[in-house]
PDB file of C-alpha atoms in Angstrom:
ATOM      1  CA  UNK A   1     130.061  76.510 106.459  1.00 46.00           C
ATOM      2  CA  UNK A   2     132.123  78.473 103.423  1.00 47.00           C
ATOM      3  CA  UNK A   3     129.243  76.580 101.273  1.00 48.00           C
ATOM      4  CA  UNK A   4     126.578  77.778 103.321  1.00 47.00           C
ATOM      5  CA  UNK A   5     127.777  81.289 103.016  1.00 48.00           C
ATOM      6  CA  UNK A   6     127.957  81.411  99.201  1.00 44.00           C
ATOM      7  CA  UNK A   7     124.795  79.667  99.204  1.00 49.00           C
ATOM      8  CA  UNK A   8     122.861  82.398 101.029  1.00 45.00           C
ATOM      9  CA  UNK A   9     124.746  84.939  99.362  1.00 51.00           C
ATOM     10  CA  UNK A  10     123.682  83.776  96.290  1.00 53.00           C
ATOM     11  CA  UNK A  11     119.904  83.517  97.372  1.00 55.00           C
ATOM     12  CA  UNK A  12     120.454  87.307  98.371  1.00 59.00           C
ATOM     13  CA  UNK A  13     121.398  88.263  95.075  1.00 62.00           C
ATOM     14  CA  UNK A  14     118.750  86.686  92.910  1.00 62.00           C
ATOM     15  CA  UNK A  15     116.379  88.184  95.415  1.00 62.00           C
ATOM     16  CA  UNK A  16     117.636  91.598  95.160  1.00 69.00           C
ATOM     17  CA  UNK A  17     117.744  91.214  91.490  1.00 66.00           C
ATOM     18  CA  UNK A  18     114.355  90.020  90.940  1.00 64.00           C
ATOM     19  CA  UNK A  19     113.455  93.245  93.323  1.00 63.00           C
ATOM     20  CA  UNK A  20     114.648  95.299  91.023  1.00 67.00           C
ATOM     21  CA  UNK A  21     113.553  93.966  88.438  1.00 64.00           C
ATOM     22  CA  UNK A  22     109.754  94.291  89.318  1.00 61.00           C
ATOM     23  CA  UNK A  23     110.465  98.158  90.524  1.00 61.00           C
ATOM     24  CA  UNK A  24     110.542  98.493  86.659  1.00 66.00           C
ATOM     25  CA  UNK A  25     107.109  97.027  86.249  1.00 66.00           C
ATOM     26  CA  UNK A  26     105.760  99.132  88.726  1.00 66.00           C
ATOM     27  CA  UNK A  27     105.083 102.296  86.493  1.00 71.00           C
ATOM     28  CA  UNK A  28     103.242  99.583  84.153  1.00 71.00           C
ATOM     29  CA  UNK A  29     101.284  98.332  86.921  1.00 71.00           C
ATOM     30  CA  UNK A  30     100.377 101.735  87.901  1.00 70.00           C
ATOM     31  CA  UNK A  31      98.615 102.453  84.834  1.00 76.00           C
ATOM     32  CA  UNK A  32      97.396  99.038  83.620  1.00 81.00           C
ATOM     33  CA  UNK A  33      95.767  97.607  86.596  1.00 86.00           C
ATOM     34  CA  UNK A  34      94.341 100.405  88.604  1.00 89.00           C
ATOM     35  CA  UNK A  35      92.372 103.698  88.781  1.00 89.00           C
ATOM     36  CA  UNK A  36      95.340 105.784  87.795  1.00 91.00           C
ATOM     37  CA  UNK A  37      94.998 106.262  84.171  1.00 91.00           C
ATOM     38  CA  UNK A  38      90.773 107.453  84.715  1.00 93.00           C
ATOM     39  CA  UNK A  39      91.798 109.962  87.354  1.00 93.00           C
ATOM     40  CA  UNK A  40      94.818 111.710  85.555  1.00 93.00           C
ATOM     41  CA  UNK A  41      92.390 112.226  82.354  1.00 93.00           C
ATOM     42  CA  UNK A  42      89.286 113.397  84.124  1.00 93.00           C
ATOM     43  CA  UNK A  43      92.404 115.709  85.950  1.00 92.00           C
ATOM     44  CA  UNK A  44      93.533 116.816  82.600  1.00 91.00           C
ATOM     45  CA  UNK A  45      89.610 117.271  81.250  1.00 91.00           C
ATOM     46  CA  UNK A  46      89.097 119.759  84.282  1.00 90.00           C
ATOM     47  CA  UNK A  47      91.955 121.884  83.364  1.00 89.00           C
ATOM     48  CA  UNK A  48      91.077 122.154  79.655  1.00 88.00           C
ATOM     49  CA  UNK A  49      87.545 122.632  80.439  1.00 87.00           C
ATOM     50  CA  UNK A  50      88.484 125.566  82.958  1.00 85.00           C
ATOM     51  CA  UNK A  51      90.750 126.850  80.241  1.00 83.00           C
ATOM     52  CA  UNK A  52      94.049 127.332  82.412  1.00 82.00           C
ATOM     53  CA  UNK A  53      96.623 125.650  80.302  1.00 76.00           C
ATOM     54  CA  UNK A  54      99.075 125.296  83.267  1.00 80.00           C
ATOM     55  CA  UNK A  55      96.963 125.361  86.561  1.00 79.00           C
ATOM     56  CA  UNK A  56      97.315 122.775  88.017  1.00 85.00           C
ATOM     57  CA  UNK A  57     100.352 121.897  86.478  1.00 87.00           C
ATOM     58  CA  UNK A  58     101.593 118.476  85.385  1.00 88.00           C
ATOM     59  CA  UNK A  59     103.385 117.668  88.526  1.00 91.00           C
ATOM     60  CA  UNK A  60     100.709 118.506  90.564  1.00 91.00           C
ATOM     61  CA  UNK A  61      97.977 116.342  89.040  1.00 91.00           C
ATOM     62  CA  UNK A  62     100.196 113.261  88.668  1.00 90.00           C
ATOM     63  CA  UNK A  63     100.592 113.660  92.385  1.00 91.00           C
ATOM     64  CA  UNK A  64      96.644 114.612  93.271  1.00 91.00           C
ATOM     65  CA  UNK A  65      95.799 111.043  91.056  1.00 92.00           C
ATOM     66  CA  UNK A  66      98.436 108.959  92.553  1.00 91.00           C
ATOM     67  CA  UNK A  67      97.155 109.891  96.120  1.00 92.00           C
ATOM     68  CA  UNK A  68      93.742 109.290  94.985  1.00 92.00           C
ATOM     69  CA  UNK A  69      94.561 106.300  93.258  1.00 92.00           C
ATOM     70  CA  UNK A  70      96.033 104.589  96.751  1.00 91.00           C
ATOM     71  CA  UNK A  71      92.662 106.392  98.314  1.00 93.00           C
ATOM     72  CA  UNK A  72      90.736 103.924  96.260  1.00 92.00           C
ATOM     73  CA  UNK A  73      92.972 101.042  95.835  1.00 90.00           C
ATOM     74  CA  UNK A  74      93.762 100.559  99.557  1.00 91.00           C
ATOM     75  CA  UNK A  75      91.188  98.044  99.794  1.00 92.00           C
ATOM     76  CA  UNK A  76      92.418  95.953  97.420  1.00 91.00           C
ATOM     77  CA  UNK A  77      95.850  96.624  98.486  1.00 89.00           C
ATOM     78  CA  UNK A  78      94.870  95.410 102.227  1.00 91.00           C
ATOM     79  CA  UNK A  79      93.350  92.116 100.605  1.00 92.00           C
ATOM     80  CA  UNK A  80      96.696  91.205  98.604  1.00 88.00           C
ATOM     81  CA  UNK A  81      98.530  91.930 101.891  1.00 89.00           C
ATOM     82  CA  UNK A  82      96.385  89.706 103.996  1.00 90.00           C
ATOM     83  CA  UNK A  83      96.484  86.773 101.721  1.00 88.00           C
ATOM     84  CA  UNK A  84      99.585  86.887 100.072  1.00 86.00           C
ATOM     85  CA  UNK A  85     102.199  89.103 101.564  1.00 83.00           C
ATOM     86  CA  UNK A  86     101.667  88.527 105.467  1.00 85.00           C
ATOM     87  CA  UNK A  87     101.772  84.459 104.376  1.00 85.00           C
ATOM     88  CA  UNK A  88     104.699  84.775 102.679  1.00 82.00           C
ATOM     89  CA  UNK A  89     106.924  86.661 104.322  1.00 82.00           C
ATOM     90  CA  UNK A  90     105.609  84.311 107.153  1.00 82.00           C
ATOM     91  CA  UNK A  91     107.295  81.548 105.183  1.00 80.00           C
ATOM     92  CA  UNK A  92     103.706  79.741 104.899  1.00 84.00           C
ATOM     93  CA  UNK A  93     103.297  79.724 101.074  1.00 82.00           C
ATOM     94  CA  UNK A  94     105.682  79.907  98.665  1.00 84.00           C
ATOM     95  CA  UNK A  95     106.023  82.458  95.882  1.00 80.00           C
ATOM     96  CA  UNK A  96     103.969  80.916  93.437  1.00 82.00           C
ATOM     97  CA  UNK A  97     101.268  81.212  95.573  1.00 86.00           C
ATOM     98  CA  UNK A  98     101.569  83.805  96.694  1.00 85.00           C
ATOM     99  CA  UNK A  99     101.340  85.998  93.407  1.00 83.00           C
ATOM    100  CA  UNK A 100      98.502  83.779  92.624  1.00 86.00           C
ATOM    101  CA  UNK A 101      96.962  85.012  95.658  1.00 88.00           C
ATOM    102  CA  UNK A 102      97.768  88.817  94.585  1.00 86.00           C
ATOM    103  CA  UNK A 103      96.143  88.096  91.260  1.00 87.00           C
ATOM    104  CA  UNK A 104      92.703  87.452  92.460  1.00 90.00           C
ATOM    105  CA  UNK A 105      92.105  90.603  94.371  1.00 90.00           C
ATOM    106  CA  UNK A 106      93.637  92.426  91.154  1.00 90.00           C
ATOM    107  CA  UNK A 107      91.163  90.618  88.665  1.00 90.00           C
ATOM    108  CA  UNK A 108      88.078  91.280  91.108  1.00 92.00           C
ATOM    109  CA  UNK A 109      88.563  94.822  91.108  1.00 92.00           C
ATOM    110  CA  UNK A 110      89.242  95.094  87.192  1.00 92.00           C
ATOM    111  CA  UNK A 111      85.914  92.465  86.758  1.00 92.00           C
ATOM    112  CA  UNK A 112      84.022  95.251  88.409  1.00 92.00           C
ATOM    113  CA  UNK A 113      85.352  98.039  86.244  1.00 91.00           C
ATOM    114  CA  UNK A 114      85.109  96.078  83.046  1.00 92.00           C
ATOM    115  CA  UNK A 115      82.631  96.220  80.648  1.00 92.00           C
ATOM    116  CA  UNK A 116      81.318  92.725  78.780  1.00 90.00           C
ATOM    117  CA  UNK A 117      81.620  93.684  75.658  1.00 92.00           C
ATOM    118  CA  UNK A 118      85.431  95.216  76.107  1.00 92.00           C
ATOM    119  CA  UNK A 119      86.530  91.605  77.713  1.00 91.00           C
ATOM    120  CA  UNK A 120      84.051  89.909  74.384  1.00 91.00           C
ATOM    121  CA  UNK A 121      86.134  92.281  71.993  1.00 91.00           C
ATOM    122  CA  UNK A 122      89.393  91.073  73.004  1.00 91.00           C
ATOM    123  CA  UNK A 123      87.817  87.545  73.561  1.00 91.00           C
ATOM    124  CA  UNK A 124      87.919  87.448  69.906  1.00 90.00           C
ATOM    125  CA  UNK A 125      90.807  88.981  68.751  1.00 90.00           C
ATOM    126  CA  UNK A 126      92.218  86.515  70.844  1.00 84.00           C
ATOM    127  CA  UNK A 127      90.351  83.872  69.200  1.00 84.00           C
ATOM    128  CA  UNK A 128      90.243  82.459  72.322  1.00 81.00           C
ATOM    129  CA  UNK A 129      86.954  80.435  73.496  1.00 85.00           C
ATOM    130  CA  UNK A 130      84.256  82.399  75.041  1.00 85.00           C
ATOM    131  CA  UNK A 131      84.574  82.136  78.871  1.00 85.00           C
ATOM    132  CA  UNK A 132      81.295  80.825  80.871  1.00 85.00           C
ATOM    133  CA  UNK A 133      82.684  82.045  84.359  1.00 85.00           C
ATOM    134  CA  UNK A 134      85.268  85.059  85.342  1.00 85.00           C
ATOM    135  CA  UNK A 135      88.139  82.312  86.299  1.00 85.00           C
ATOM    136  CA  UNK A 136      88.489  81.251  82.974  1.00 85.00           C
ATOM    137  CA  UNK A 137      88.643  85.070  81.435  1.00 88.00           C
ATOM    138  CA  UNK A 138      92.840  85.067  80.907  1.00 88.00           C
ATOM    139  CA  UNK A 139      94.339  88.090  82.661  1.00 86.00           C
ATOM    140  CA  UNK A 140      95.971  88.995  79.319  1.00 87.00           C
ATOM    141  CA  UNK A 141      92.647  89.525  78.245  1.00 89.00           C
ATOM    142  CA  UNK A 142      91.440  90.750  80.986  1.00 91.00           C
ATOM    143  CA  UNK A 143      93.820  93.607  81.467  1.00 91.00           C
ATOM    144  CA  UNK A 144      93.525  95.739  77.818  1.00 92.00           C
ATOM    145  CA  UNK A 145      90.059  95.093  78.397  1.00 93.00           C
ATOM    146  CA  UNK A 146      90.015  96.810  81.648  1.00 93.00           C
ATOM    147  CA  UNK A 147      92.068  99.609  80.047  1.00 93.00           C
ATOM    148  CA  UNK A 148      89.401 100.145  77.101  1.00 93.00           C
ATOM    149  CA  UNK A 149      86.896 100.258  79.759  1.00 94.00           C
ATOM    150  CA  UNK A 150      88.630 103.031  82.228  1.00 93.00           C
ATOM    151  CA  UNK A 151      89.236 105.214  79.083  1.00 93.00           C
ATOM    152  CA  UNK A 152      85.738 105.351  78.217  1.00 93.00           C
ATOM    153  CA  UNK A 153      85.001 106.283  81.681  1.00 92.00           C
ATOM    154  CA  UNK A 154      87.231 108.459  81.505  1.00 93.00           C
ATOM    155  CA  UNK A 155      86.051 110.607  78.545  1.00 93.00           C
ATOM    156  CA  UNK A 156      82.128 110.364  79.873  1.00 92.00           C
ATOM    157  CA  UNK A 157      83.241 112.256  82.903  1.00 91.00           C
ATOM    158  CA  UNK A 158      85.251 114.182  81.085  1.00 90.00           C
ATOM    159  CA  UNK A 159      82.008 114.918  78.759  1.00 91.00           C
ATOM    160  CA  UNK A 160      79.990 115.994  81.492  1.00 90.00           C
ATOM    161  CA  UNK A 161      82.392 118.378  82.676  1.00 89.00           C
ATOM    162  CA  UNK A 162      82.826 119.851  79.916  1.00 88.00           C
ATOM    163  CA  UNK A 163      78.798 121.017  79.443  1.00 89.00           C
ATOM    164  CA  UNK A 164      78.839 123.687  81.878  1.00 88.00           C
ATOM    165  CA  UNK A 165      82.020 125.432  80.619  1.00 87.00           C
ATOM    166  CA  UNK A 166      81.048 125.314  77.361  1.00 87.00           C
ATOM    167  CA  UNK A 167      77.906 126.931  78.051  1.00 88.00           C
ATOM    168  CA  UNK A 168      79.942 129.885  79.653  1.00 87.00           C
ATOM    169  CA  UNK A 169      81.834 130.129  75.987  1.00 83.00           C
ATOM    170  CA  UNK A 170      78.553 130.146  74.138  1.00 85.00           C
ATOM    171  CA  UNK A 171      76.858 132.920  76.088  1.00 86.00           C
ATOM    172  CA  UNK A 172      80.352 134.876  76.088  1.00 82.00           C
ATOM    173  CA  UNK A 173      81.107 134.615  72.505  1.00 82.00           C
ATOM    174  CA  UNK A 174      77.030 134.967  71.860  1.00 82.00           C
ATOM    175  CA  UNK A 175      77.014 138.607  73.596  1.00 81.00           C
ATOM    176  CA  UNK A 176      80.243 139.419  72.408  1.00 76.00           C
ATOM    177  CA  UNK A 177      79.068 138.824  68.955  1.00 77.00           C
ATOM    178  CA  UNK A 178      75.895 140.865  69.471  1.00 78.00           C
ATOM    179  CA  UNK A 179      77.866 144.062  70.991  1.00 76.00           C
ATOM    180  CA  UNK A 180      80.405 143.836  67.448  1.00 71.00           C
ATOM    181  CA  UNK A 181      83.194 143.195  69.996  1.00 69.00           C
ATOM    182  CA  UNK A 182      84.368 140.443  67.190  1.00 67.00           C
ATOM    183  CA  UNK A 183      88.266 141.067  68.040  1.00 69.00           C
ATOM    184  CA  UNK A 184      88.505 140.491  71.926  1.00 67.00           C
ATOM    185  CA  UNK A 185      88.972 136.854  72.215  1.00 72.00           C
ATOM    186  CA  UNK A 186      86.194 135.113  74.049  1.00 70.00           C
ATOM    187  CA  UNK A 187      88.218 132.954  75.848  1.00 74.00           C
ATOM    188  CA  UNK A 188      89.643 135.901  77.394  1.00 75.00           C
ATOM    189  CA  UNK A 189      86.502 136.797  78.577  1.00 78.00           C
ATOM    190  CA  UNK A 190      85.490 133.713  79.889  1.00 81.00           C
ATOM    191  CA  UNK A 191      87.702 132.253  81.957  1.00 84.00           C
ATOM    192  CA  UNK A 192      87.487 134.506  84.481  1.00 85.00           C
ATOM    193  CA  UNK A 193      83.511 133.280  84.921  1.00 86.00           C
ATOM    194  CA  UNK A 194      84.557 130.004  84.465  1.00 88.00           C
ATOM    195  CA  UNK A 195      87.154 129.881  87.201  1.00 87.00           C
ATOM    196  CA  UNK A 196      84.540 131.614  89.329  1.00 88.00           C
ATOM    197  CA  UNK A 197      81.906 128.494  88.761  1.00 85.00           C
ATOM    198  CA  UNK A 198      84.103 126.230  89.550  1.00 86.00           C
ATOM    199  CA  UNK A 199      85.313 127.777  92.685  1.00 88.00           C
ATOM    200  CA  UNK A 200      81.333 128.801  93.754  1.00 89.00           C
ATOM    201  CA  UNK A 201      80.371 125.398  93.008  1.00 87.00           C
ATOM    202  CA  UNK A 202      82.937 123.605  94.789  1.00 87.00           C
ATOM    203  CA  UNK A 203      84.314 122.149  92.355  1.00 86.00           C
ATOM    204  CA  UNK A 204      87.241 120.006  93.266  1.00 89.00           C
ATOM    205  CA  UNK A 205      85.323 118.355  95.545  1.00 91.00           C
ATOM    206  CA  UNK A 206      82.284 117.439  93.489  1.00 90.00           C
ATOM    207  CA  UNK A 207      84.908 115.899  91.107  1.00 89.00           C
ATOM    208  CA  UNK A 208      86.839 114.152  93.127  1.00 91.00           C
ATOM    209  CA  UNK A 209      83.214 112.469  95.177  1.00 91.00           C
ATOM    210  CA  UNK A 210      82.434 111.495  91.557  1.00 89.00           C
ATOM    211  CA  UNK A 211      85.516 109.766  90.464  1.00 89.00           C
ATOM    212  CA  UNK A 212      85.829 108.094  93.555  1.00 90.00           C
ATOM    213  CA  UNK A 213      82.382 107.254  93.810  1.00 90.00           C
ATOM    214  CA  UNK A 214      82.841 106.161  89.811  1.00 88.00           C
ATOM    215  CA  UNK A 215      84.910 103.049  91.277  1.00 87.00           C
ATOM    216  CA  UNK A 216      81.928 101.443  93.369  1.00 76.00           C
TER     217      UNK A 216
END
């Protein structure tokens, strides 16, 4: 019975040890395998764009992305939880695989995000054999290249948001150039109109439709 005991105890412990140690990963996971990382930059490219160096502050767009971030990963999230999760904690597949179970979902949704020639690029610094189907694309592979990919997204949203406001500076600094007003800072002038766009416009929800819309 005392052996028992110990037994369990000790199955407890390497349990709640290998918990915490994949709490650590979770940050990683955060921004390597989802949407995180494209929605906190297009975030930041609306605030620079606007011209309001602090509003929204840090705090509040790390929290605005992770909420969108579940928004959009919740379908994946339900999959891994169907197919792995439920069945293990059901004691119906062990944990091997189980996390290769929670894999597939993971690489479906990064396939779909991923450009060819990203996954080719790291194909080959790899020097790894070209893949003919997705199953035999490594996840180590697979992942930077899904990173590369989401950062290029990234800054092409953030390039089209961009155009409008910098249209506002030109014509500013244009007519403040033609009056001799050389010495009042455009910006100073312009960020009123530009917060004023963005609010006639609607603007935090045409961004938000877009980036969300940017995952399908």
């Amino acid at each position: 019975m005392d052996g028992a005991q110990v037994n369990l105890n000790s199955s407890n412990a390497v349990q709640i040890l290998l918990l915490m140690g994949g709490l650590t990963l979770v940050p990683a996971m955060l921004f390597t395998v989802t949407g995180f990382s494209r929605i906190l930059i297009v975030l930041g490219f609306i605030r620079t764009a606007v011209g309001t160096a602090n509003a929204p502050p840090n705090q509040v767009l790390v929290g605005i992305a992770l909420f969108l971030t579940i928004f959009v990963m919740a379908p994946t999230v339900s999959q891994i939880k169907r197919d792995a999760i439920e069945p293990l904690a059901a004691h119906h597949i062990n944990t091997t695989t189980a996390i290769a179970r929670a894999e597939e979902p993971l690489r479906q949704f990064m396939f779909r995000q991923t450009r060819v020639q990203d996954i080719s690029l790291f194909i080959d610094l790899a020097h790894a054999k070209p893949p003919k189907t997705r199953a035999e694309v490594p996840t180590e592979v697979l992942i930077p290249a899904f990173i590369v990919s989401e950062l290029k997204s990234a800054f092409q949203i953030g390039f089209l948001i961009f155009l409008p406001f910098l249209i506002i500076d030109l014509i500013v600094s244009s007519t403040l150039m033609s009056m001799g007003m050389i010495m009042l800072p455009p910006t100073f002038i312009s960020l009123p109109f530009k917060v004023l766009l963005f609010v006639l416009v609607d603007g935090w929800d045409l961004v938000i439709k877009a980036l969300v819309q940017s995952f399908h």
